[in-house]
Amino acid sequence: MSNPAELLEQVVIDLDAVLAGDVIAGLSDEAKMGLLQVAGRVQRRVDAVVVETVASSGVGR
């Protein structure tokens, strides 16, 4: 699995597992803070994927 879209599809599957049921609700406050920190890192990477994809698309050139 080296295709970027396939790699991101696995990320979606993993995030669905995090969001399933009461996984987040059952975390301690400290664990929730850690989760928020990691979620921020994930969000920055997703933003970078969008920027890099648009920048390399050649649209508007």
mmCIF file with all atom_site columns, N, CA, C and O in Angstrom:
data_model
loop_
_atom_site.group_PDB
_atom_site.id
_atom_site.type_symbol
_atom_site.label_atom_id
_atom_site.label_alt_id
_atom_site.label_comp_id
_atom_site.label_asym_id
_atom_site.label_entity_id
_atom_site.label_seq_id
_atom_site.pdbx_PDB_ins_code
_atom_site.Cartn_x
_atom_site.Cartn_y
_atom_site.Cartn_z
_atom_site.occupancy
_atom_site.B_iso_or_equiv
_atom_site.pdbx_formal_charge
_atom_site.auth_seq_id
_atom_site.auth_comp_id
_atom_site.auth_asym_id
_atom_site.auth_atom_id
_atom_site.pdbx_PDB_model_num
ATOM 1   N N  . MET A 1 1  ? 0.843   -1.174 0.000   1.00 0.00 ? 1  MET A N  1
ATOM 2   C CA . MET A 1 1  ? 0.000   0.000  0.000   1.00 0.00 ? 1  MET A CA 1
ATOM 3   C C  . MET A 1 1  ? 0.892   1.241  0.000   1.00 0.00 ? 1  MET A C  1
ATOM 4   O O  . MET A 1 1  ? 1.242   1.776  1.027   1.00 0.00 ? 1  MET A O  1
ATOM 5   N N  . SER A 1 2  ? 1.260   1.700  -1.189  1.00 0.00 ? 2  SER A N  1
ATOM 6   C CA . SER A 1 2  ? 2.128   2.867  -1.268  1.00 0.00 ? 2  SER A CA 1
ATOM 7   C C  . SER A 1 2  ? 1.454   4.041  -1.971  1.00 0.00 ? 2  SER A C  1
ATOM 8   O O  . SER A 1 2  ? 2.016   5.121  -2.019  1.00 0.00 ? 2  SER A O  1
ATOM 9   N N  . ASN A 1 3  ? 0.265   3.828  -2.498  1.00 0.00 ? 3  ASN A N  1
ATOM 10  C CA . ASN A 1 3  ? -0.481  4.888  -3.131  1.00 0.00 ? 3  ASN A CA 1
ATOM 11  C C  . ASN A 1 3  ? -0.961  5.864  -2.043  1.00 0.00 ? 3  ASN A C  1
ATOM 12  O O  . ASN A 1 3  ? -1.549  5.436  -1.048  1.00 0.00 ? 3  ASN A O  1
ATOM 13  N N  . PRO A 1 4  ? -0.712  7.171  -2.218  1.00 0.00 ? 4  PRO A N  1
ATOM 14  C CA . PRO A 1 4  ? -1.112  8.126  -1.181  1.00 0.00 ? 4  PRO A CA 1
ATOM 15  C C  . PRO A 1 4  ? -2.606  8.058  -0.829  1.00 0.00 ? 4  PRO A C  1
ATOM 16  O O  . PRO A 1 4  ? -2.967  8.174  0.351   1.00 0.00 ? 4  PRO A O  1
ATOM 17  N N  . ALA A 1 5  ? -3.461  7.870  -1.809  1.00 0.00 ? 5  ALA A N  1
ATOM 18  C CA . ALA A 1 5  ? -4.897  7.780  -1.521  1.00 0.00 ? 5  ALA A CA 1
ATOM 19  C C  . ALA A 1 5  ? -5.203  6.543  -0.679  1.00 0.00 ? 5  ALA A C  1
ATOM 20  O O  . ALA A 1 5  ? -6.039  6.595  0.229   1.00 0.00 ? 5  ALA A O  1
ATOM 21  N N  . GLU A 1 6  ? -4.523  5.432  -0.957  1.00 0.00 ? 6  GLU A N  1
ATOM 22  C CA . GLU A 1 6  ? -4.725  4.222  -0.162  1.00 0.00 ? 6  GLU A CA 1
ATOM 23  C C  . GLU A 1 6  ? -4.240  4.422  1.270   1.00 0.00 ? 6  GLU A C  1
ATOM 24  O O  . GLU A 1 6  ? -4.881  3.955  2.221   1.00 0.00 ? 6  GLU A O  1
ATOM 25  N N  . LEU A 1 7  ? -3.118  5.097  1.427   1.00 0.00 ? 7  LEU A N  1
ATOM 26  C CA . LEU A 1 7  ? -2.606  5.381  2.770   1.00 0.00 ? 7  LEU A CA 1
ATOM 27  C C  . LEU A 1 7  ? -3.586  6.246  3.552   1.00 0.00 ? 7  LEU A C  1
ATOM 28  O O  . LEU A 1 7  ? -3.850  5.989  4.729   1.00 0.00 ? 7  LEU A O  1
ATOM 29  N N  . LEU A 1 8  ? -4.142  7.253  2.894   1.00 0.00 ? 8  LEU A N  1
ATOM 30  C CA . LEU A 1 8  ? -5.107  8.113  3.578   1.00 0.00 ? 8  LEU A CA 1
ATOM 31  C C  . LEU A 1 8  ? -6.409  7.376  3.859   1.00 0.00 ? 8  LEU A C  1
ATOM 32  O O  . LEU A 1 8  ? -7.066  7.648  4.868   1.00 0.00 ? 8  LEU A O  1
ATOM 33  N N  . GLU A 1 9  ? -6.776  6.436  3.001   1.00 0.00 ? 9  GLU A N  1
ATOM 34  C CA . GLU A 1 9  ? -7.977  5.635  3.266   1.00 0.00 ? 9  GLU A CA 1
ATOM 35  C C  . GLU A 1 9  ? -7.802  4.832  4.553   1.00 0.00 ? 9  GLU A C  1
ATOM 36  O O  . GLU A 1 9  ? -8.738  4.695  5.342   1.00 0.00 ? 9  GLU A O  1
ATOM 37  N N  . GLN A 1 10 ? -6.596  4.342  4.799   1.00 0.00 ? 10 GLN A N  1
ATOM 38  C CA . GLN A 1 10 ? -6.333  3.623  6.046   1.00 0.00 ? 10 GLN A CA 1
ATOM 39  C C  . GLN A 1 10 ? -6.442  4.562  7.245   1.00 0.00 ? 10 GLN A C  1
ATOM 40  O O  . GLN A 1 10 ? -6.942  4.179  8.295   1.00 0.00 ? 10 GLN A O  1
ATOM 41  N N  . VAL A 1 11 ? -6.001  5.800  7.077   1.00 0.00 ? 11 VAL A N  1
ATOM 42  C CA . VAL A 1 11 ? -6.139  6.790  8.140   1.00 0.00 ? 11 VAL A CA 1
ATOM 43  C C  . VAL A 1 11 ? -7.621  7.018  8.459   1.00 0.00 ? 11 VAL A C  1
ATOM 44  O O  . VAL A 1 11 ? -8.009  7.092  9.631   1.00 0.00 ? 11 VAL A O  1
ATOM 45  N N  . VAL A 1 12 ? -8.453  7.102  7.426   1.00 0.00 ? 12 VAL A N  1
ATOM 46  C CA . VAL A 1 12 ? -9.894  7.280  7.628   1.00 0.00 ? 12 VAL A CA 1
ATOM 47  C C  . VAL A 1 12 ? -10.466 6.105  8.419   1.00 0.00 ? 12 VAL A C  1
ATOM 48  O O  . VAL A 1 12 ? -11.250 6.292  9.360   1.00 0.00 ? 12 VAL A O  1
ATOM 49  N N  . ILE A 1 13 ? -10.069 4.902  8.070   1.00 0.00 ? 13 ILE A N  1
ATOM 50  C CA . ILE A 1 13 ? -10.533 3.710  8.781   1.00 0.00 ? 13 ILE A CA 1
ATOM 51  C C  . ILE A 1 13 ? -10.105 3.766  10.250  1.00 0.00 ? 13 ILE A C  1
ATOM 52  O O  . ILE A 1 13 ? -10.892 3.478  11.154  1.00 0.00 ? 13 ILE A O  1
ATOM 53  N N  . ASP A 1 14 ? -8.857  4.151  10.479  1.00 0.00 ? 14 ASP A N  1
ATOM 54  C CA . ASP A 1 14 ? -8.357  4.248  11.850  1.00 0.00 ? 14 ASP A CA 1
ATOM 55  C C  . ASP A 1 14 ? -9.094  5.329  12.644  1.00 0.00 ? 14 ASP A C  1
ATOM 56  O O  . ASP A 1 14 ? -9.413  5.139  13.820  1.00 0.00 ? 14 ASP A O  1
ATOM 57  N N  . LEU A 1 15 ? -9.378  6.468  12.001  1.00 0.00 ? 15 LEU A N  1
ATOM 58  C CA . LEU A 1 15 ? -10.117 7.527  12.684  1.00 0.00 ? 15 LEU A CA 1
ATOM 59  C C  . LEU A 1 15 ? -11.549 7.091  12.991  1.00 0.00 ? 15 LEU A C  1
ATOM 60  O O  . LEU A 1 15 ? -12.096 7.448  14.046  1.00 0.00 ? 15 LEU A O  1
ATOM 61  N N  . ASP A 1 16 ? -12.153 6.325  12.096  1.00 0.00 ? 16 ASP A N  1
ATOM 62  C CA . ASP A 1 16 ? -13.487 5.790  12.374  1.00 0.00 ? 16 ASP A CA 1
ATOM 63  C C  . ASP A 1 16 ? -13.479 4.933  13.630  1.00 0.00 ? 16 ASP A C  1
ATOM 64  O O  . ASP A 1 16 ? -14.409 4.986  14.438  1.00 0.00 ? 16 ASP A O  1
ATOM 65  N N  . ALA A 1 17 ? -12.401 4.176  13.829  1.00 0.00 ? 17 ALA A N  1
ATOM 66  C CA . ALA A 1 17 ? -12.290 3.342  15.030  1.00 0.00 ? 17 ALA A CA 1
ATOM 67  C C  . ALA A 1 17 ? -12.181 4.209  16.286  1.00 0.00 ? 17 ALA A C  1
ATOM 68  O O  . ALA A 1 17 ? -12.767 3.893  17.321  1.00 0.00 ? 17 ALA A O  1
ATOM 69  N N  . VAL A 1 18 ? -11.465 5.320  16.186  1.00 0.00 ? 18 VAL A N  1
ATOM 70  C CA . VAL A 1 18 ? -11.340 6.238  17.319  1.00 0.00 ? 18 VAL A CA 1
ATOM 71  C C  . VAL A 1 18 ? -12.698 6.849  17.654  1.00 0.00 ? 18 VAL A C  1
ATOM 72  O O  . VAL A 1 18 ? -13.041 7.046  18.823  1.00 0.00 ? 18 VAL A O  1
ATOM 73  N N  . LEU A 1 19 ? -13.481 7.140  16.624  1.00 0.00 ? 19 LEU A N  1
ATOM 74  C CA . LEU A 1 19 ? -14.771 7.801  16.820  1.00 0.00 ? 19 LEU A CA 1
ATOM 75  C C  . LEU A 1 19 ? -15.903 6.842  17.164  1.00 0.00 ? 19 LEU A C  1
ATOM 76  O O  . LEU A 1 19 ? -17.000 7.288  17.500  1.00 0.00 ? 19 LEU A O  1
ATOM 77  N N  . ALA A 1 20 ? -15.647 5.554  17.087  1.00 0.00 ? 20 ALA A N  1
ATOM 78  C CA . ALA A 1 20 ? -16.691 4.562  17.336  1.00 0.00 ? 20 ALA A CA 1
ATOM 79  C C  . ALA A 1 20 ? -17.073 4.508  18.814  1.00 0.00 ? 20 ALA A C  1
ATOM 80  O O  . ALA A 1 20 ? -16.220 4.610  19.699  1.00 0.00 ? 20 ALA A O  1
ATOM 81  N N  . GLY A 1 21 ? -18.359 4.351  19.051  1.00 0.00 ? 21 GLY A N  1
ATOM 82  C CA . GLY A 1 21 ? -18.844 4.137  20.413  1.00 0.00 ? 21 GLY A CA 1
ATOM 83  C C  . GLY A 1 21 ? -18.444 5.234  21.375  1.00 0.00 ? 21 GLY A C  1
ATOM 84  O O  . GLY A 1 21 ? -18.460 6.409  21.045  1.00 0.00 ? 21 GLY A O  1
ATOM 85  N N  . ASP A 1 22 ? -18.070 4.817  22.562  1.00 0.00 ? 22 ASP A N  1
ATOM 86  C CA . ASP A 1 22 ? -17.720 5.753  23.631  1.00 0.00 ? 22 ASP A CA 1
ATOM 87  C C  . ASP A 1 22 ? -16.217 5.806  23.883  1.00 0.00 ? 22 ASP A C  1
ATOM 88  O O  . ASP A 1 22 ? -15.786 6.062  25.008  1.00 0.00 ? 22 ASP A O  1
ATOM 89  N N  . VAL A 1 23 ? -15.430 5.571  22.837  1.00 0.00 ? 23 VAL A N  1
ATOM 90  C CA . VAL A 1 23 ? -13.976 5.528  23.005  1.00 0.00 ? 23 VAL A CA 1
ATOM 91  C C  . VAL A 1 23 ? -13.472 6.841  23.609  1.00 0.00 ? 23 VAL A C  1
ATOM 92  O O  . VAL A 1 23 ? -12.752 6.841  24.606  1.00 0.00 ? 23 VAL A O  1
ATOM 93  N N  . ILE A 1 24 ? -13.874 7.964  23.038  1.00 0.00 ? 24 ILE A N  1
ATOM 94  C CA . ILE A 1 24 ? -13.382 9.265  23.507  1.00 0.00 ? 24 ILE A CA 1
ATOM 95  C C  . ILE A 1 24 ? -14.003 9.627  24.852  1.00 0.00 ? 24 ILE A C  1
ATOM 96  O O  . ILE A 1 24 ? -13.312 10.101 25.753  1.00 0.00 ? 24 ILE A O  1
ATOM 97  N N  . ALA A 1 25 ? -15.293 9.384  24.988  1.00 0.00 ? 25 ALA A N  1
ATOM 98  C CA . ALA A 1 25 ? -15.985 9.734  26.238  1.00 0.00 ? 25 ALA A CA 1
ATOM 99  C C  . ALA A 1 25 ? -15.391 9.002  27.431  1.00 0.00 ? 25 ALA A C  1
ATOM 100 O O  . ALA A 1 25 ? -15.384 9.531  28.541  1.00 0.00 ? 25 ALA A O  1
ATOM 101 N N  . GLY A 1 26 ? -14.838 7.822  27.206  1.00 0.00 ? 26 GLY A N  1
ATOM 102 C CA . GLY A 1 26 ? -14.280 7.034  28.294  1.00 0.00 ? 26 GLY A CA 1
ATOM 103 C C  . GLY A 1 26 ? -12.869 7.413  28.697  1.00 0.00 ? 26 GLY A C  1
ATOM 104 O O  . GLY A 1 26 ? -12.323 6.860  29.649  1.00 0.00 ? 26 GLY A O  1
ATOM 105 N N  . LEU A 1 27 ? -12.276 8.366  27.996  1.00 0.00 ? 27 LEU A N  1
ATOM 106 C CA . LEU A 1 27 ? -10.901 8.772  28.303  1.00 0.00 ? 27 LEU A CA 1
ATOM 107 C C  . LEU A 1 27 ? -10.866 9.699  29.509  1.00 0.00 ? 27 LEU A C  1
ATOM 108 O O  . LEU A 1 27 ? -11.802 10.465 29.759  1.00 0.00 ? 27 LEU A O  1
ATOM 109 N N  . SER A 1 28 ? -9.755  9.657  30.218  1.00 0.00 ? 28 SER A N  1
ATOM 110 C CA . SER A 1 28 ? -9.532  10.623 31.300  1.00 0.00 ? 28 SER A CA 1
ATOM 111 C C  . SER A 1 28 ? -9.283  11.994 30.678  1.00 0.00 ? 28 SER A C  1
ATOM 112 O O  . SER A 1 28 ? -9.000  12.108 29.480  1.00 0.00 ? 28 SER A O  1
ATOM 113 N N  . ASP A 1 29 ? -9.381  13.035 31.498  1.00 0.00 ? 29 ASP A N  1
ATOM 114 C CA . ASP A 1 29 ? -9.119  14.383 30.996  1.00 0.00 ? 29 ASP A CA 1
ATOM 115 C C  . ASP A 1 29 ? -7.699  14.501 30.433  1.00 0.00 ? 29 ASP A C  1
ATOM 116 O O  . ASP A 1 29 ? -7.479  15.136 29.408  1.00 0.00 ? 29 ASP A O  1
ATOM 117 N N  . GLU A 1 30 ? -6.754  13.876 31.112  1.00 0.00 ? 30 GLU A N  1
ATOM 118 C CA . GLU A 1 30 ? -5.364  13.912 30.632  1.00 0.00 ? 30 GLU A CA 1
ATOM 119 C C  . GLU A 1 30 ? -5.239  13.227 29.275  1.00 0.00 ? 30 GLU A C  1
ATOM 120 O O  . GLU A 1 30 ? -4.560  13.734 28.376  1.00 0.00 ? 30 GLU A O  1
ATOM 121 N N  . ALA A 1 31 ? -5.899  12.087 29.117  1.00 0.00 ? 31 ALA A N  1
ATOM 122 C CA . ALA A 1 31 ? -5.861  11.368 27.851  1.00 0.00 ? 31 ALA A CA 1
ATOM 123 C C  . ALA A 1 31 ? -6.552  12.168 26.746  1.00 0.00 ? 31 ALA A C  1
ATOM 124 O O  . ALA A 1 31 ? -6.106  12.162 25.589  1.00 0.00 ? 31 ALA A O  1
ATOM 125 N N  . LYS A 1 32 ? -7.618  12.881 27.098  1.00 0.00 ? 32 LYS A N  1
ATOM 126 C CA . LYS A 1 32 ? -8.306  13.723 26.109  1.00 0.00 ? 32 LYS A CA 1
ATOM 127 C C  . LYS A 1 32 ? -7.393  14.851 25.641  1.00 0.00 ? 32 LYS A C  1
ATOM 128 O O  . LYS A 1 32 ? -7.388  15.202 24.461  1.00 0.00 ? 32 LYS A O  1
ATOM 129 N N  . MET A 1 33 ? -6.620  15.431 26.551  1.00 0.00 ? 33 MET A N  1
ATOM 130 C CA . MET A 1 33 ? -5.671  16.479 26.154  1.00 0.00 ? 33 MET A CA 1
ATOM 131 C C  . MET A 1 33 ? -4.627  15.915 25.199  1.00 0.00 ? 33 MET A C  1
ATOM 132 O O  . MET A 1 33 ? -4.277  16.547 24.208  1.00 0.00 ? 33 MET A O  1
ATOM 133 N N  . GLY A 1 34 ? -4.132  14.723 25.489  1.00 0.00 ? 34 GLY A N  1
ATOM 134 C CA . GLY A 1 34 ? -3.184  14.070 24.588  1.00 0.00 ? 34 GLY A CA 1
ATOM 135 C C  . GLY A 1 34 ? -3.809  13.801 23.233  1.00 0.00 ? 34 GLY A C  1
ATOM 136 O O  . GLY A 1 34 ? -3.169  13.987 22.185  1.00 0.00 ? 34 GLY A O  1
ATOM 137 N N  . LEU A 1 35 ? -5.064  13.369 23.243  1.00 0.00 ? 35 LEU A N  1
ATOM 138 C CA . LEU A 1 35 ? -5.776  13.112 21.994  1.00 0.00 ? 35 LEU A CA 1
ATOM 139 C C  . LEU A 1 35 ? -5.907  14.394 21.179  1.00 0.00 ? 35 LEU A C  1
ATOM 140 O O  . LEU A 1 35 ? -5.702  14.391 19.961  1.00 0.00 ? 35 LEU A O  1
ATOM 141 N N  . LEU A 1 36 ? -6.233  15.493 21.844  1.00 0.00 ? 36 LEU A N  1
ATOM 142 C CA . LEU A 1 36 ? -6.346  16.772 21.140  1.00 0.00 ? 36 LEU A CA 1
ATOM 143 C C  . LEU A 1 36 ? -5.015  17.203 20.531  1.00 0.00 ? 36 LEU A C  1
ATOM 144 O O  . LEU A 1 36 ? -4.976  17.750 19.422  1.00 0.00 ? 36 LEU A O  1
ATOM 145 N N  . GLN A 1 37 ? -3.919  16.951 21.238  1.00 0.00 ? 37 GLN A N  1
ATOM 146 C CA . GLN A 1 37 ? -2.603  17.293 20.692  1.00 0.00 ? 37 GLN A CA 1
ATOM 147 C C  . GLN A 1 37 ? -2.300  16.483 19.439  1.00 0.00 ? 37 GLN A C  1
ATOM 148 O O  . GLN A 1 37 ? -1.835  17.014 18.431  1.00 0.00 ? 37 GLN A O  1
ATOM 149 N N  . VAL A 1 38 ? -2.586  15.196 19.495  1.00 0.00 ? 38 VAL A N  1
ATOM 150 C CA . VAL A 1 38 ? -2.343  14.341 18.329  1.00 0.00 ? 38 VAL A CA 1
ATOM 151 C C  . VAL A 1 38 ? -3.283  14.721 17.195  1.00 0.00 ? 38 VAL A C  1
ATOM 152 O O  . VAL A 1 38 ? -2.873  14.771 16.030  1.00 0.00 ? 38 VAL A O  1
ATOM 153 N N  . ALA A 1 39 ? -4.538  15.024 17.513  1.00 0.00 ? 39 ALA A N  1
ATOM 154 C CA . ALA A 1 39 ? -5.499  15.433 16.484  1.00 0.00 ? 39 ALA A CA 1
ATOM 155 C C  . ALA A 1 39 ? -5.017  16.706 15.783  1.00 0.00 ? 39 ALA A C  1
ATOM 156 O O  . ALA A 1 39 ? -5.181  16.843 14.567  1.00 0.00 ? 39 ALA A O  1
ATOM 157 N N  . GLY A 1 40 ? -4.412  17.607 16.521  1.00 0.00 ? 40 GLY A N  1
ATOM 158 C CA . GLY A 1 40 ? -3.848  18.814 15.917  1.00 0.00 ? 40 GLY A CA 1
ATOM 159 C C  . GLY A 1 40 ? -2.728  18.481 14.943  1.00 0.00 ? 40 GLY A C  1
ATOM 160 O O  . GLY A 1 40 ? -2.639  19.072 13.861  1.00 0.00 ? 40 GLY A O  1
ATOM 161 N N  . ARG A 1 41 ? -1.887  17.527 15.320  1.00 0.00 ? 41 ARG A N  1
ATOM 162 C CA . ARG A 1 41 ? -0.806  17.095 14.413  1.00 0.00 ? 41 ARG A CA 1
ATOM 163 C C  . ARG A 1 41 ? -1.383  16.466 13.161  1.00 0.00 ? 41 ARG A C  1
ATOM 164 O O  . ARG A 1 41 ? -0.899  16.713 12.045  1.00 0.00 ? 41 ARG A O  1
ATOM 165 N N  . VAL A 1 42 ? -2.420  15.662 13.327  1.00 0.00 ? 42 VAL A N  1
ATOM 166 C CA . VAL A 1 42 ? -3.078  15.035 12.174  1.00 0.00 ? 42 VAL A CA 1
ATOM 167 C C  . VAL A 1 42 ? -3.659  16.114 11.259  1.00 0.00 ? 42 VAL A C  1
ATOM 168 O O  . VAL A 1 42 ? -3.487  16.064 10.039  1.00 0.00 ? 42 VAL A O  1
ATOM 169 N N  . GLN A 1 43 ? -4.337  17.089 11.852  1.00 0.00 ? 43 GLN A N  1
ATOM 170 C CA . GLN A 1 43 ? -4.964  18.152 11.063  1.00 0.00 ? 43 GLN A CA 1
ATOM 171 C C  . GLN A 1 43 ? -3.929  18.924 10.252  1.00 0.00 ? 43 GLN A C  1
ATOM 172 O O  . GLN A 1 43 ? -4.157  19.238 9.081   1.00 0.00 ? 43 GLN A O  1
ATOM 173 N N  . ARG A 1 44 ? -2.782  19.216 10.862  1.00 0.00 ? 44 ARG A N  1
ATOM 174 C CA . ARG A 1 44 ? -1.731  19.940 10.133  1.00 0.00 ? 44 ARG A CA 1
ATOM 175 C C  . ARG A 1 44 ? -1.216  19.125 8.957   1.00 0.00 ? 44 ARG A C  1
ATOM 176 O O  . ARG A 1 44 ? -0.948  19.672 7.884   1.00 0.00 ? 44 ARG A O  1
ATOM 177 N N  . ARG A 1 45 ? -1.095  17.796 9.134   1.00 0.00 ? 45 ARG A N  1
ATOM 178 C CA . ARG A 1 45 ? -0.640  16.946 8.029   1.00 0.00 ? 45 ARG A CA 1
ATOM 179 C C  . ARG A 1 45 ? -1.677  16.896 6.916   1.00 0.00 ? 45 ARG A C  1
ATOM 180 O O  . ARG A 1 45 ? -1.335  16.938 5.733   1.00 0.00 ? 45 ARG A O  1
ATOM 181 N N  . VAL A 1 46 ? -2.953  16.826 7.287   1.00 0.00 ? 46 VAL A N  1
ATOM 182 C CA . VAL A 1 46 ? -4.020  16.810 6.273   1.00 0.00 ? 46 VAL A CA 1
ATOM 183 C C  . VAL A 1 46 ? -4.012  18.128 5.504   1.00 0.00 ? 46 VAL A C  1
ATOM 184 O O  . VAL A 1 46 ? -4.121  18.130 4.268   1.00 0.00 ? 46 VAL A O  1
ATOM 185 N N  . ASP A 1 47 ? -3.866  19.234 6.208   1.00 0.00 ? 47 ASP A N  1
ATOM 186 C CA . ASP A 1 47 ? -3.780  20.532 5.533   1.00 0.00 ? 47 ASP A CA 1
ATOM 187 C C  . ASP A 1 47 ? -2.606  20.555 4.562   1.00 0.00 ? 47 ASP A C  1
ATOM 188 O O  . ASP A 1 47 ? -2.729  21.074 3.445   1.00 0.00 ? 47 ASP A O  1
ATOM 189 N N  . ALA A 1 48 ? -1.479  19.998 4.963   1.00 0.00 ? 48 ALA A N  1
ATOM 190 C CA . ALA A 1 48 ? -0.301  19.968 4.101   1.00 0.00 ? 48 ALA A CA 1
ATOM 191 C C  . ALA A 1 48 ? -0.545  19.115 2.858   1.00 0.00 ? 48 ALA A C  1
ATOM 192 O O  . ALA A 1 48 ? -0.093  19.473 1.763   1.00 0.00 ? 48 ALA A O  1
ATOM 193 N N  . VAL A 1 49 ? -1.259  18.009 2.999   1.00 0.00 ? 49 VAL A N  1
ATOM 194 C CA . VAL A 1 49 ? -1.591  17.169 1.837   1.00 0.00 ? 49 VAL A CA 1
ATOM 195 C C  . VAL A 1 49 ? -2.427  17.970 0.846   1.00 0.00 ? 49 VAL A C  1
ATOM 196 O O  . VAL A 1 49 ? -2.168  17.943 -0.365  1.00 0.00 ? 49 VAL A O  1
ATOM 197 N N  . VAL A 1 50 ? -3.415  18.686 1.343   1.00 0.00 ? 50 VAL A N  1
ATOM 198 C CA . VAL A 1 50 ? -4.266  19.495 0.459   1.00 0.00 ? 50 VAL A CA 1
ATOM 199 C C  . VAL A 1 50 ? -3.438  20.559 -0.243  1.00 0.00 ? 50 VAL A C  1
ATOM 200 O O  . VAL A 1 50 ? -3.517  20.717 -1.473  1.00 0.00 ? 50 VAL A O  1
ATOM 201 N N  . VAL A 1 51 ? -2.616  21.277 0.498   1.00 0.00 ? 51 VAL A N  1
ATOM 202 C CA . VAL A 1 51 ? -1.796  22.340 -0.085  1.00 0.00 ? 51 VAL A CA 1
ATOM 203 C C  . VAL A 1 51 ? -0.840  21.777 -1.129  1.00 0.00 ? 51 VAL A C  1
ATOM 204 O O  . VAL A 1 51 ? -0.725  22.313 -2.239  1.00 0.00 ? 51 VAL A O  1
ATOM 205 N N  . GLU A 1 52 ? -0.148  20.703 -0.803  1.00 0.00 ? 52 GLU A N  1
ATOM 206 C CA . GLU A 1 52 ? 0.809   20.112 -1.739  1.00 0.00 ? 52 GLU A CA 1
ATOM 207 C C  . GLU A 1 52 ? 0.119   19.590 -2.998  1.00 0.00 ? 52 GLU A C  1
ATOM 208 O O  . GLU A 1 52 ? 0.635   19.732 -4.102  1.00 0.00 ? 52 GLU A O  1
ATOM 209 N N  . THR A 1 53 ? -1.058  19.009 -2.833  1.00 0.00 ? 53 THR A N  1
ATOM 210 C CA . THR A 1 53 ? -1.782  18.472 -3.982  1.00 0.00 ? 53 THR A CA 1
ATOM 211 C C  . THR A 1 53 ? -2.234  19.593 -4.905  1.00 0.00 ? 53 THR A C  1
ATOM 212 O O  . THR A 1 53 ? -2.061  19.520 -6.131  1.00 0.00 ? 53 THR A O  1
ATOM 213 N N  . VAL A 1 54 ? -2.792  20.643 -4.325  1.00 0.00 ? 54 VAL A N  1
ATOM 214 C CA . VAL A 1 54 ? -3.243  21.778 -5.133  1.00 0.00 ? 54 VAL A CA 1
ATOM 215 C C  . VAL A 1 54 ? -2.035  22.469 -5.793  1.00 0.00 ? 54 VAL A C  1
ATOM 216 O O  . VAL A 1 54 ? -2.067  22.790 -6.983  1.00 0.00 ? 54 VAL A O  1
ATOM 217 N N  . ALA A 1 55 ? -0.970  22.657 -5.036  1.00 0.00 ? 55 ALA A N  1
ATOM 218 C CA . ALA A 1 55 ? 0.212   23.343 -5.570  1.00 0.00 ? 55 ALA A CA 1
ATOM 219 C C  . ALA A 1 55 ? 0.859   22.563 -6.710  1.00 0.00 ? 55 ALA A C  1
ATOM 220 O O  . ALA A 1 55 ? 1.402   23.163 -7.640  1.00 0.00 ? 55 ALA A O  1
ATOM 221 N N  . SER A 1 56 ? 0.774   21.257 -6.671  1.00 0.00 ? 56 SER A N  1
ATOM 222 C CA . SER A 1 56 ? 1.426   20.463 -7.716  1.00 0.00 ? 56 SER A CA 1
ATOM 223 C C  . SER A 1 56 ? 0.475   20.096 -8.854  1.00 0.00 ? 56 SER A C  1
ATOM 224 O O  . SER A 1 56 ? 0.884   19.403 -9.791  1.00 0.00 ? 56 SER A O  1
ATOM 225 N N  . SER A 1 57 ? -0.757  20.556 -8.800  1.00 0.00 ? 57 SER A N  1
ATOM 226 C CA . SER A 1 57 ? -1.734  20.161 -9.818  1.00 0.00 ? 57 SER A CA 1
ATOM 227 C C  . SER A 1 57 ? -1.569  20.898 -11.140 1.00 0.00 ? 57 SER A C  1
ATOM 228 O O  . SER A 1 57 ? -2.043  20.440 -12.165 1.00 0.00 ? 57 SER A O  1
ATOM 229 N N  . GLY A 1 58 ? -0.937  22.052 -11.115 1.00 0.00 ? 58 GLY A N  1
ATOM 230 C CA . GLY A 1 58 ? -0.760  22.810 -12.342 1.00 0.00 ? 58 GLY A CA 1
ATOM 231 C C  . GLY A 1 58 ? -1.988  23.597 -12.742 1.00 0.00 ? 58 GLY A C  1
ATOM 232 O O  . GLY A 1 58 ? -2.003  24.223 -13.803 1.00 0.00 ? 58 GLY A O  1
ATOM 233 N N  . VAL A 1 59 ? -3.012  23.594 -11.941 1.00 0.00 ? 59 VAL A N  1
ATOM 234 C CA . VAL A 1 59 ? -4.221  24.350 -12.253 1.00 0.00 ? 59 VAL A CA 1
ATOM 235 C C  . VAL A 1 59 ? -3.903  25.844 -12.205 1.00 0.00 ? 59 VAL A C  1
ATOM 236 O O  . VAL A 1 59 ? -3.276  26.318 -11.253 1.00 0.00 ? 59 VAL A O  1
ATOM 237 N N  . GLY A 1 60 ? -4.312  26.566 -13.203 1.00 0.00 ? 60 GLY A N  1
ATOM 238 C CA . GLY A 1 60 ? -4.092  28.010 -13.241 1.00 0.00 ? 60 GLY A CA 1
ATOM 239 C C  . GLY A 1 60 ? -2.729  28.414 -13.757 1.00 0.00 ? 60 GLY A C  1
ATOM 240 O O  . GLY A 1 60 ? -2.372  29.581 -13.740 1.00 0.00 ? 60 GLY A O  1
ATOM 241 N N  . ARG A 1 61 ? -1.959  27.471 -14.242 1.00 0.00 ? 61 ARG A N  1
ATOM 242 C CA . ARG A 1 61 ? -0.624  27.815 -14.767 1.00 0.00 ? 61 ARG A CA 1
ATOM 243 C C  . ARG A 1 61 ? -0.688  28.082 -16.239 1.00 0.00 ? 61 ARG A C  1
ATOM 244 O O  . ARG A 1 61 ? -1.414  27.611 -16.985 1.00 0.00 ? 61 ARG A O  1
#
